[in-house]
PDB file of C-alpha atoms in Angstrom:
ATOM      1  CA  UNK I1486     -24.430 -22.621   4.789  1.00 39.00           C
ATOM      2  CA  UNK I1487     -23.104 -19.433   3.178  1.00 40.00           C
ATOM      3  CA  UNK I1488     -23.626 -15.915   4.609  1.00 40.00           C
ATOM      4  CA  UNK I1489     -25.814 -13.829   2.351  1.00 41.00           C
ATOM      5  CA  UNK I1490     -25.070 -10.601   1.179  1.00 41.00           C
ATOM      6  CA  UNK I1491     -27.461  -8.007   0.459  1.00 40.00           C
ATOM      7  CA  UNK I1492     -27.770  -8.260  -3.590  1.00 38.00           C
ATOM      8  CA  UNK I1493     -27.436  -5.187  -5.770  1.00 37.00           C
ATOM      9  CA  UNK I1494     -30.839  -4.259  -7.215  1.00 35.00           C
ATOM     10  CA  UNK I1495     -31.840  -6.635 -10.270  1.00 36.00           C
ATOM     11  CA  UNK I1496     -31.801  -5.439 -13.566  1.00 34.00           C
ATOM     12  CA  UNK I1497     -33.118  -6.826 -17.132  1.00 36.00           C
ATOM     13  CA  UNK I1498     -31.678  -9.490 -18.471  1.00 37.00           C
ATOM     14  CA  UNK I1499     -29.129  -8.847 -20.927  1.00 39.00           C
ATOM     15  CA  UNK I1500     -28.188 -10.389 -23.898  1.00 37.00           C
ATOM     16  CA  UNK I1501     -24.439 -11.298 -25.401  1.00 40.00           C
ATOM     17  CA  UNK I1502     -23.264  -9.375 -28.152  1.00 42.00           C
ATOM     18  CA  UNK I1503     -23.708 -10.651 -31.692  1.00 44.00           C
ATOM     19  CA  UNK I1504     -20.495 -12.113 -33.177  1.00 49.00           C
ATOM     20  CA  UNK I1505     -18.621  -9.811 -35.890  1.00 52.00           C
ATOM     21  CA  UNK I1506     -20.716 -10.637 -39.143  1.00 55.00           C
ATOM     22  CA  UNK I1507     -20.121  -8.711 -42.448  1.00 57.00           C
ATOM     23  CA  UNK I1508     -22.489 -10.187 -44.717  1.00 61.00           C
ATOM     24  CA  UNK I1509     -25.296  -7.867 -44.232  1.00 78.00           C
ATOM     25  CA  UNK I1510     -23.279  -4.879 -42.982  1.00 82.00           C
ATOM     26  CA  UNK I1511     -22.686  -2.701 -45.860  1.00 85.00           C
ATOM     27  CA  UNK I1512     -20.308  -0.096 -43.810  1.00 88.00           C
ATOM     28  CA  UNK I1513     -18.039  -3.127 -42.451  1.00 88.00           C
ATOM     29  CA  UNK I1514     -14.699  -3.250 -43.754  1.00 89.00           C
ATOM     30  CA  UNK I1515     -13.672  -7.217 -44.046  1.00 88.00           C
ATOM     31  CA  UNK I1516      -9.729  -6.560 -45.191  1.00 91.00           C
ATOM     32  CA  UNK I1517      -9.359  -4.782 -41.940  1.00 92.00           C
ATOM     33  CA  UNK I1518     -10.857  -7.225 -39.922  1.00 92.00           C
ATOM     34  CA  UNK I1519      -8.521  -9.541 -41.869  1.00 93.00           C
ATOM     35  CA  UNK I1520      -5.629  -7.631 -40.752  1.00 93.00           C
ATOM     36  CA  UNK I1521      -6.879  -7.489 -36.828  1.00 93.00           C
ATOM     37  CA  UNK I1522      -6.970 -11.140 -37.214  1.00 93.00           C
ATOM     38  CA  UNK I1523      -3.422 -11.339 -37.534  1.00 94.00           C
ATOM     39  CA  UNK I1524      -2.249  -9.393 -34.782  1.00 93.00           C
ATOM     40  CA  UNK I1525      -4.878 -11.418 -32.999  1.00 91.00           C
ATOM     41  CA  UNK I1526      -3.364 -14.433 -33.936  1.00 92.00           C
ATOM     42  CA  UNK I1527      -0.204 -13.950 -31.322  1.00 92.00           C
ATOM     43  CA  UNK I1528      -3.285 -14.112 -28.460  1.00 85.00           C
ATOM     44  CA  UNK I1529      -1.868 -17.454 -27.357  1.00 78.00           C
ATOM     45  CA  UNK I1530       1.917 -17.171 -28.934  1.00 76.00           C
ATOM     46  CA  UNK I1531       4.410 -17.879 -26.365  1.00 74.00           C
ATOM     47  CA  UNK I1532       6.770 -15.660 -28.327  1.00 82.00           C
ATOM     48  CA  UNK I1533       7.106 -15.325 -32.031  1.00 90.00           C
ATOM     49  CA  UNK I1534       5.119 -16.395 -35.326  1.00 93.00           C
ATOM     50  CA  UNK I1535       6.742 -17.155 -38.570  1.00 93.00           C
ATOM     51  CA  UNK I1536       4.739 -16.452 -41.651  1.00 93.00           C
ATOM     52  CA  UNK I1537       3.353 -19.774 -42.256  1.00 93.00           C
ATOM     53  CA  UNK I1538       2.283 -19.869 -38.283  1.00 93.00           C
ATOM     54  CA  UNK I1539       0.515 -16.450 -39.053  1.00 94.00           C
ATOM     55  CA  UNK I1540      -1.342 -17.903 -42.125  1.00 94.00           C
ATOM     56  CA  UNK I1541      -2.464 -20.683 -40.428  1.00 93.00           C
ATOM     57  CA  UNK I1542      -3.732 -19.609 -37.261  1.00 92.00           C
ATOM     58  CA  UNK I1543      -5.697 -16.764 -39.348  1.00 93.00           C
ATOM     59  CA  UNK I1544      -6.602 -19.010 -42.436  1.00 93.00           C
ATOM     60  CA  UNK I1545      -5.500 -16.214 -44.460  1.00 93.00           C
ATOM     61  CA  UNK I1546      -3.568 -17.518 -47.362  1.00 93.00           C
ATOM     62  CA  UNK I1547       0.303 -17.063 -47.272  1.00 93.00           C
ATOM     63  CA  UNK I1548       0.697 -14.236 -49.598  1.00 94.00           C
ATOM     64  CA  UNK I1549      -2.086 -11.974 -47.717  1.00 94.00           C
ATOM     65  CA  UNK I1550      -1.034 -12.833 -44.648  1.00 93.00           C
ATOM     66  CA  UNK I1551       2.894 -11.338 -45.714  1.00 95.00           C
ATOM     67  CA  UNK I1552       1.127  -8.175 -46.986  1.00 95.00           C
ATOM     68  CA  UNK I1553      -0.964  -7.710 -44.010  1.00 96.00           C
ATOM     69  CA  UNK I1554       1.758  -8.865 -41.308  1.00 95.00           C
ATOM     70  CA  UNK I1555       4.445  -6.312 -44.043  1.00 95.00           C
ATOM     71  CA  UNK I1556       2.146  -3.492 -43.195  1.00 96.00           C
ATOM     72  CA  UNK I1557       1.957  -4.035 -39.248  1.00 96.00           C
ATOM     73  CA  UNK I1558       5.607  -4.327 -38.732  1.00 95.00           C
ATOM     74  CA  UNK I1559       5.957  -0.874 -41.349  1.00 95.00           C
ATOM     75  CA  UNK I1560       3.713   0.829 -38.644  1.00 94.00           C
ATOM     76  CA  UNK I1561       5.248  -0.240 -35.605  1.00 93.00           C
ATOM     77  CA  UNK I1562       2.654  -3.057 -34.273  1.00 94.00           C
ATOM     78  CA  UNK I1563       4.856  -6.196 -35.440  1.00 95.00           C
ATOM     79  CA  UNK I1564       8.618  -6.163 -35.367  1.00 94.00           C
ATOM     80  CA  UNK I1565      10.374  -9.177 -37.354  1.00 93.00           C
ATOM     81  CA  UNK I1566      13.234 -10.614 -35.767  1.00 91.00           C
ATOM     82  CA  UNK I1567      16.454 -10.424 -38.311  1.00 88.00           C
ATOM     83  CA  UNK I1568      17.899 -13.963 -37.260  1.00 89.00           C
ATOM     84  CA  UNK I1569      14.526 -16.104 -37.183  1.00 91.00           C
ATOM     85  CA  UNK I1570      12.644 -14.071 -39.661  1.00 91.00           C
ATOM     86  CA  UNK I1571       9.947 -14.566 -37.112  1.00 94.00           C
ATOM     87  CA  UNK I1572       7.462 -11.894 -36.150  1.00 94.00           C
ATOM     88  CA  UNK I1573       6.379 -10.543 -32.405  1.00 93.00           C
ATOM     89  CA  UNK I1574       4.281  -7.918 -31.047  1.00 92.00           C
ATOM     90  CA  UNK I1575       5.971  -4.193 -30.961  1.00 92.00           C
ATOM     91  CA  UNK I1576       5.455  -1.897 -28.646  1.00 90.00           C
ATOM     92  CA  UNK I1577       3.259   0.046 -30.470  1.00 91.00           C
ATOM     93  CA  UNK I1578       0.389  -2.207 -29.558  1.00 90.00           C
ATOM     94  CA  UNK I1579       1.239  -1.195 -25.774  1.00 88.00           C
ATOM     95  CA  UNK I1580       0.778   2.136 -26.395  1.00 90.00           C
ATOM     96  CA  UNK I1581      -3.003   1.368 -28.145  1.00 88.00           C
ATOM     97  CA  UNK I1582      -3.803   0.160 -24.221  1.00 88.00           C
ATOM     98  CA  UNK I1583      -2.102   2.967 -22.772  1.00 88.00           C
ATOM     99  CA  UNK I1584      -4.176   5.247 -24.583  1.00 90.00           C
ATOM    100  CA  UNK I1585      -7.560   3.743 -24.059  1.00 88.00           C
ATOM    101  CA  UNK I1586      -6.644   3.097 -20.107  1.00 87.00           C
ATOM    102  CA  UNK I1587      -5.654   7.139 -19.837  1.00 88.00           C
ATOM    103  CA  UNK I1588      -8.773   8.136 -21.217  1.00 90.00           C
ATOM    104  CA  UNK I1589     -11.757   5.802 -20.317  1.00 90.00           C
ATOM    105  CA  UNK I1590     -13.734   7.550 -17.298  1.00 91.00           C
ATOM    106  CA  UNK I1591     -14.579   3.998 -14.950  1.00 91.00           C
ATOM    107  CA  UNK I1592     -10.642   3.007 -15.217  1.00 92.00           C
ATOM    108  CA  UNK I1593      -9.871   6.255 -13.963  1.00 91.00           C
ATOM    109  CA  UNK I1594     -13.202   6.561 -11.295  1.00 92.00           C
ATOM    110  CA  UNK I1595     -12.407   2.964 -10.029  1.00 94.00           C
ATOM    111  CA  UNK I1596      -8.387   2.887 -10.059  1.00 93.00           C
ATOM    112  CA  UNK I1597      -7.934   4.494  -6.464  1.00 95.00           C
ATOM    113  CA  UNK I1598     -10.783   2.514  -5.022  1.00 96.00           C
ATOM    114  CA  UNK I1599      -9.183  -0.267  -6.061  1.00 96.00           C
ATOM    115  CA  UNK I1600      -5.911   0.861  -4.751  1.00 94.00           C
ATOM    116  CA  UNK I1601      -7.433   1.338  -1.570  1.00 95.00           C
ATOM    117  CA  UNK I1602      -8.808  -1.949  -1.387  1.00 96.00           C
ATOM    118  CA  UNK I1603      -5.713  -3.568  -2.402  1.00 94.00           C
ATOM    119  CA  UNK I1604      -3.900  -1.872   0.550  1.00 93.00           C
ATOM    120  CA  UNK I1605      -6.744  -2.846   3.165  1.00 94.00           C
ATOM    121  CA  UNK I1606      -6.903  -6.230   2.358  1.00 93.00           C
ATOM    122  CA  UNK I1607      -3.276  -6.813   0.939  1.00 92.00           C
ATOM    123  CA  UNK I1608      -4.887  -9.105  -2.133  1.00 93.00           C
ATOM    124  CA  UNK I1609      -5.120  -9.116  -5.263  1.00 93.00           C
ATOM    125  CA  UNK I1610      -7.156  -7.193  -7.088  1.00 95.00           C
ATOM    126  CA  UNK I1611      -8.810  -6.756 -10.472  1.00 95.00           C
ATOM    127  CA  UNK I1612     -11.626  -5.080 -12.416  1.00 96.00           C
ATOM    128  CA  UNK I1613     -12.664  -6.886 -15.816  1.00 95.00           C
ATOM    129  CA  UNK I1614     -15.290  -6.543 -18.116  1.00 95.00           C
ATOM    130  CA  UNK I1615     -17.496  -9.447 -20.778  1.00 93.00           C
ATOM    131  CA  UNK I1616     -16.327  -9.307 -24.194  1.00 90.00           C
ATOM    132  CA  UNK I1617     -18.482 -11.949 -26.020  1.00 86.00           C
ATOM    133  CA  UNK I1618     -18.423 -15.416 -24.027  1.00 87.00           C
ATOM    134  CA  UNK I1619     -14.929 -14.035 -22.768  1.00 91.00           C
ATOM    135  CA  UNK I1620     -13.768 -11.680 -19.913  1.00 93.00           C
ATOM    136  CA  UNK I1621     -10.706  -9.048 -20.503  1.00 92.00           C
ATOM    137  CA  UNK I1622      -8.807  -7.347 -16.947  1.00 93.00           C
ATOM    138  CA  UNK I1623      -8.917  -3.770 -17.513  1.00 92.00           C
ATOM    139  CA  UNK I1624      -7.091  -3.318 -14.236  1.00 92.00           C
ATOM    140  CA  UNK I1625      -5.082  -5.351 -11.936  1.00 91.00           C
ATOM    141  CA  UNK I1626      -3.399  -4.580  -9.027  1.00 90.00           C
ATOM    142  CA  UNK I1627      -0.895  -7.503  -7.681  1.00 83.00           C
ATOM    143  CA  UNK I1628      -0.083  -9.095  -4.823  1.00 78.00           C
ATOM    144  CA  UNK I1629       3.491 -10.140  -3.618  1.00 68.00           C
ATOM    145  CA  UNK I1630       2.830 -13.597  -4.901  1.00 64.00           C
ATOM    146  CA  UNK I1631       1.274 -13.163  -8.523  1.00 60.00           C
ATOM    147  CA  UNK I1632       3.360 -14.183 -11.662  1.00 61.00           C
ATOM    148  CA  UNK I1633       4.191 -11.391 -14.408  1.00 56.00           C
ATOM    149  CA  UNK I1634       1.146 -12.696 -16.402  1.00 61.00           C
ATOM    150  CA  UNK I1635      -1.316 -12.495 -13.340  1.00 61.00           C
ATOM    151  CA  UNK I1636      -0.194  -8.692 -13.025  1.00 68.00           C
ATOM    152  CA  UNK I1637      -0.643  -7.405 -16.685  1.00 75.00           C
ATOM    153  CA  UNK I1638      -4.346  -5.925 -18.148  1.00 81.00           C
ATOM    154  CA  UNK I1639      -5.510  -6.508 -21.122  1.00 84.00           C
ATOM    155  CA  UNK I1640      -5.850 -10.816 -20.421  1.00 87.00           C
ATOM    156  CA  UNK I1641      -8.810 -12.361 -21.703  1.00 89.00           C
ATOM    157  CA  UNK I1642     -10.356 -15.399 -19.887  1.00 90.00           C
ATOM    158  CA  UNK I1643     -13.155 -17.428 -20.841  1.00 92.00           C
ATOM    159  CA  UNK I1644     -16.008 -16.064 -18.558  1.00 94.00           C
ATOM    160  CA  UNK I1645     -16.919 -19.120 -16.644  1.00 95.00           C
ATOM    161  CA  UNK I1646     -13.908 -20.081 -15.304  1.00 94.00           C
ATOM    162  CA  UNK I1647     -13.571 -17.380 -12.521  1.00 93.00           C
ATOM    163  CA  UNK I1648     -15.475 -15.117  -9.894  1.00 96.00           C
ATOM    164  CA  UNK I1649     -15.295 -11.870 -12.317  1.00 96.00           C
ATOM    165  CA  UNK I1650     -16.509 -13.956 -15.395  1.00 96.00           C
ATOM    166  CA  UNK I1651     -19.703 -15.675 -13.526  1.00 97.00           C
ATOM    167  CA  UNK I1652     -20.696 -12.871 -11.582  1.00 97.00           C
ATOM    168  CA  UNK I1653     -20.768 -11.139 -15.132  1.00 96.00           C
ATOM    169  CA  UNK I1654     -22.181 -13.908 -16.700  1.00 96.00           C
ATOM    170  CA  UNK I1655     -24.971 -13.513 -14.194  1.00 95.00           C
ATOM    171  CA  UNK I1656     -26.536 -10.659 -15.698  1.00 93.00           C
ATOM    172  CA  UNK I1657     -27.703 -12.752 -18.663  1.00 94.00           C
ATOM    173  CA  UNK I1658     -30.318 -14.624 -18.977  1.00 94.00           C
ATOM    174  CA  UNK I1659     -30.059 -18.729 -18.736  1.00 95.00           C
ATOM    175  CA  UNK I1660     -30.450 -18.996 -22.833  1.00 95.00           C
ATOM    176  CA  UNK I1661     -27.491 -16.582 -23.196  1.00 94.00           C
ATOM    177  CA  UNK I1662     -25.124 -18.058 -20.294  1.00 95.00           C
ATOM    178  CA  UNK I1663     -25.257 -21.428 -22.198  1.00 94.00           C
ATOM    179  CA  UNK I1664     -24.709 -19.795 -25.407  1.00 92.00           C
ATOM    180  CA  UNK I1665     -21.768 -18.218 -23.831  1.00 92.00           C
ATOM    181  CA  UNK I1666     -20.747 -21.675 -22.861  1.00 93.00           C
ATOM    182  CA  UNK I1667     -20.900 -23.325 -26.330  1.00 91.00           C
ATOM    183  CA  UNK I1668     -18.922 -20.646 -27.725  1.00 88.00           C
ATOM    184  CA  UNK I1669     -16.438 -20.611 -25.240  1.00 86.00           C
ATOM    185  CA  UNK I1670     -16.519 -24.529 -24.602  1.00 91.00           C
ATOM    186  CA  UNK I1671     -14.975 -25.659 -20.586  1.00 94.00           C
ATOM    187  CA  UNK I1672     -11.693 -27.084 -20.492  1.00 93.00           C
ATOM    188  CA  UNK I1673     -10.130 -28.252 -17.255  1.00 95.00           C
ATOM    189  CA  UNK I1674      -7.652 -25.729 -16.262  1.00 95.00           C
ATOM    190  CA  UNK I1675      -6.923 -27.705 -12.376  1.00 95.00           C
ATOM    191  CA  UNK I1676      -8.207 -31.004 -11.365  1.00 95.00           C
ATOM    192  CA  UNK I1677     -11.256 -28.774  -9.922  1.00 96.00           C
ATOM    193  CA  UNK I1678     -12.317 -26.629 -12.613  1.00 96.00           C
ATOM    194  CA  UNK I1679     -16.236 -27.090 -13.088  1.00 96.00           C
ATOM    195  CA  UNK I1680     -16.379 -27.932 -16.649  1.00 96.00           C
ATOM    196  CA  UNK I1681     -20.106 -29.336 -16.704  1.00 96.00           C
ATOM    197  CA  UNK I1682     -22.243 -26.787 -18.575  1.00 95.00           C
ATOM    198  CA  UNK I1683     -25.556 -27.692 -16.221  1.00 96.00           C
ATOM    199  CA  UNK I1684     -23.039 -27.394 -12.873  1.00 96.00           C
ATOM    200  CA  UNK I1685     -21.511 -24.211 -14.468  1.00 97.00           C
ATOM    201  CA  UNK I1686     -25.180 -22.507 -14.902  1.00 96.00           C
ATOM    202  CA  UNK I1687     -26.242 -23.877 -11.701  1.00 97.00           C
ATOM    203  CA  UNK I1688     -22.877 -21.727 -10.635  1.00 97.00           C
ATOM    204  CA  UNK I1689     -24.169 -18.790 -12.306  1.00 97.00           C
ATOM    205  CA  UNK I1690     -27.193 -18.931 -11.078  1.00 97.00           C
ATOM    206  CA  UNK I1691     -26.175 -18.961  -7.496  1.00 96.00           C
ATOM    207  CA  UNK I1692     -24.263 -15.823  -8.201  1.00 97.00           C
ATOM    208  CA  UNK I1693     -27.295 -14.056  -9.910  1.00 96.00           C
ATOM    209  CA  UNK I1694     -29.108 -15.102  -6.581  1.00 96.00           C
ATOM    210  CA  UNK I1695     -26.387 -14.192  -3.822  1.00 96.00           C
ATOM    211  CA  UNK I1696     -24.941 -11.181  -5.356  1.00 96.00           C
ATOM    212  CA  UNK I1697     -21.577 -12.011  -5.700  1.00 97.00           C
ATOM    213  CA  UNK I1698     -19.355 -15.031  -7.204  1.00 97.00           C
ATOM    214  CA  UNK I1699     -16.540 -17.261  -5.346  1.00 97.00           C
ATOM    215  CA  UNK I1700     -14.397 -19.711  -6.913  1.00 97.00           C
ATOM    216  CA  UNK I1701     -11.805 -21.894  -5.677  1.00 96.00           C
ATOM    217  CA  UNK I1702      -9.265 -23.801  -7.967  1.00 96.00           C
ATOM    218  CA  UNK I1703     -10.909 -23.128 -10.766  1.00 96.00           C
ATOM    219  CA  UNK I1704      -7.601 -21.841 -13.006  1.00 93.00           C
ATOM    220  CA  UNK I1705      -4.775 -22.039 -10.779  1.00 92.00           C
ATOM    221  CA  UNK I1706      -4.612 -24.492  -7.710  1.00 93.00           C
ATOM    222  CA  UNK I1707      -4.212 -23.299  -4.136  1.00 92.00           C
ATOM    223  CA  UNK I1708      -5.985 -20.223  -5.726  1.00 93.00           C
ATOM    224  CA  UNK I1709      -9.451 -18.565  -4.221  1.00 96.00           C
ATOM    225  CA  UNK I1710     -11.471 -15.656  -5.792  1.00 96.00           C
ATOM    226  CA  UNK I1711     -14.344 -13.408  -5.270  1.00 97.00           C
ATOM    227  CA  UNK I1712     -16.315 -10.711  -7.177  1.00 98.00           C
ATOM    228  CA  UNK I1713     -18.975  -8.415  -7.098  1.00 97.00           C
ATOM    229  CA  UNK I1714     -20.718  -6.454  -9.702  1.00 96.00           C
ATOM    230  CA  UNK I1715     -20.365  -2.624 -10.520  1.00 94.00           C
ATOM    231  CA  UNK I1716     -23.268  -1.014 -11.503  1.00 90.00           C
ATOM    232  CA  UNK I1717     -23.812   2.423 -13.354  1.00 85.00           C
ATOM    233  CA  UNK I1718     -26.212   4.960 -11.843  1.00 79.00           C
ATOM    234  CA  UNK I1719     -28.960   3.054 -13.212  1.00 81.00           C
ATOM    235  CA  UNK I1720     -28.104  -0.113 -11.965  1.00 80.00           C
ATOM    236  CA  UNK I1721     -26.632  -1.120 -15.089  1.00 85.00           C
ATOM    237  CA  UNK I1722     -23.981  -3.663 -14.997  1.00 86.00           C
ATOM    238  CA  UNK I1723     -20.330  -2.190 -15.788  1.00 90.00           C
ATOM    239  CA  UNK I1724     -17.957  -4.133 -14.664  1.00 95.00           C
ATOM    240  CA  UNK I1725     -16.691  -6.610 -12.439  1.00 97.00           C
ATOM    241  CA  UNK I1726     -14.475  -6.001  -9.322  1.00 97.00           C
ATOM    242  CA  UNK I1727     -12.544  -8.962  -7.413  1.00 97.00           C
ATOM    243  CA  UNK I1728     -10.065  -9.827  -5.344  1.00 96.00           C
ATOM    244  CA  UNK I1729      -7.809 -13.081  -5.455  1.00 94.00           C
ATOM    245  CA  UNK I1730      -6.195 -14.814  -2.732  1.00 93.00           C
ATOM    246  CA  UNK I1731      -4.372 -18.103  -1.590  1.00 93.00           C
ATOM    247  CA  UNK I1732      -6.489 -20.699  -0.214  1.00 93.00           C
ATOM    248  CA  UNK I1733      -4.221 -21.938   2.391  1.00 92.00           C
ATOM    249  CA  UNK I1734      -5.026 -18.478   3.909  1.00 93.00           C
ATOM    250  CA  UNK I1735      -8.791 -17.700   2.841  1.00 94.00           C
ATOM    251  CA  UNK I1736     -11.611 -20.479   3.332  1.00 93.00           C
ATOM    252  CA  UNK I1737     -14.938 -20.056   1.721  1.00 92.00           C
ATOM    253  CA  UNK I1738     -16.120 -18.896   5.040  1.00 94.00           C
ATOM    254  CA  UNK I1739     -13.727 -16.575   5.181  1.00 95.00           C
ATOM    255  CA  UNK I1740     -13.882 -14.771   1.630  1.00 95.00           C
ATOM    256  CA  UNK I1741     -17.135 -14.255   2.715  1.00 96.00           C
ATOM    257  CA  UNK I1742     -16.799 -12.933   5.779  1.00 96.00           C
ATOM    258  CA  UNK I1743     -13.874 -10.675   5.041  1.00 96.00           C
ATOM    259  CA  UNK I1744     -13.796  -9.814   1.662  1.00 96.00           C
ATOM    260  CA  UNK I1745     -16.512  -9.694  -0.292  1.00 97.00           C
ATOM    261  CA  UNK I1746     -18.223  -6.972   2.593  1.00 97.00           C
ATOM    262  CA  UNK I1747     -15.301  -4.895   1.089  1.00 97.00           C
ATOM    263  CA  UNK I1748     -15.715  -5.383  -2.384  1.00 97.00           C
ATOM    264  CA  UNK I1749     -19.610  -4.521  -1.705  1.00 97.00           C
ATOM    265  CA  UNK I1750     -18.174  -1.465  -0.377  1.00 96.00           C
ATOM    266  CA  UNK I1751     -15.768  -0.723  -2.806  1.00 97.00           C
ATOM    267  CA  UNK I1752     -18.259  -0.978  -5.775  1.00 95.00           C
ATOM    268  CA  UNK I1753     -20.525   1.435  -3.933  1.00 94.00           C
ATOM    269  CA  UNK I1754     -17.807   3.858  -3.495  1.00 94.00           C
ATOM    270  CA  UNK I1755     -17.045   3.444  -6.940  1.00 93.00           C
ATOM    271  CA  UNK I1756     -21.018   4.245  -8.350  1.00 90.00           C
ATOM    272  CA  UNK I1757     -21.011   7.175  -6.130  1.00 87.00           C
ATOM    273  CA  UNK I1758     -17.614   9.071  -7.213  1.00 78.00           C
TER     274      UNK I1758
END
């Protein structure tokens, strides 16, 4: 049986975003979202795109998809690469995140929080936030034993596939969580990801109950996580804070005993700064 926590006062529940739609929005712009789409399109490049990779992943056709991917590199966000004529991210998309992680108020009200917890409990540590069905790391503060991709903000994960995601996910209703789940379809990531959509609810729902999410080989094996919700001044959900760690070194029991008391803490901490 798993130690309760106390839960975090319950709020309404919310509802996922709309996706974009233009149709019947007469202010929406559909050549820029066009040319987002491309520099969306490296999301899941492993390097470079030529042009015809670029029209394809976009469905643009070839000629828009030059002008729009001519235009990007012009203003810094694409650079083409003279040998390959292939195209990669510049670093002028870097600087976009640097600006937005400088000036939003929770990064900078939750960063040394987080950086105390990460010293406490020597873990991993992250704070993310639900963008659709998804999840994005705003911040993440590594452990010895995290990979370069594990370190970086800015990743999006589908929501149900880890502590931050669910424990987010719990602040929807049922109707929206499986919504979430047919946009954002499960795909086995280990041989123990929970890729049911009934199991994955019933996951949800345990989180919504308890207060806080844990998840064990769910994207990487011999991986454990936990999360907790942070809450505005009105008890309105924000964000999620968590902490990762090896399993060989944290049971269930154990996340629960040791670290997700801290994280309770830490969001506290956090909604009172």
């Amino acid at each position: 049986m798993k130690k309760r926590q106390p839960s975090p006062p319950d709020v309404a529940p919310a509802t996922l975003p709309p996706e974009p739609a233009a149709a019947d929005d007469p202010l929406y712009v559909a050549s820029l979202e066009k040319g987002v789409r491309v520099l969306e399109a490296f999301r899941d490049a492993g390097d470079s795109l030529g042009l015809t990779d670029i029209a394809t992943v976009t469905g643009l056709g070839k000629s828009a998809a030059q002008r729009f991917v001519h235009t990007w590199e012009r203003l810094g966000y694409l650079v083409k690469e003279a040998a390959s004529r292939r195209y990669r991210l510049g670093p002028r998309v870097v600087e976009l995140g640097y600006f937005f992680l400088r000036s939003d108020r929770l990064v900078s009200m939750a960063a040394p929080h987080l950086v105390a917890l990460r010293d406490r409990c020597g873990l991993a540590v992250h704070m993310s936030v639900l963008a659709g069905s998804d999840m994005i790391y705003l911040l993440r503060l590594p452990s010895r034993q995290m990979t370069l991709a594990e370190m970086l903000p800015g990743r999006r994960m589908p929501a149900w596939c880890n502590s931050a995601g669910r424990i987010l996910l719990a602040q929807l209703d049922d109707e929206a969580v499986r919504q979430a789940l047919l946009r954002s379809p499960p795909r086995a990531f280990t041989p123990r990801t929970v890729i049911d959509p009934e199991a994955l609810l019933a996951l949800v729902r345990q989180a919504r109950d308890e207060g806080y999410a844990l998840t064990e080989d769910q994207v990487l094996q011999n991986q454990v996580g936990a999360a907790v919700l942070l809450r505005d001044a009105r008890a309105m959900p924000l964000a999620a804070i968590s902490v990762s760690a090896p399993r060989h070194d944290y049971s269930t029991d154990r996340l629960v005993r040791d670290i997700v008391p801290q994280l309770f803490r830490t969001a506290q901490a956090i909604q009172s700064a």
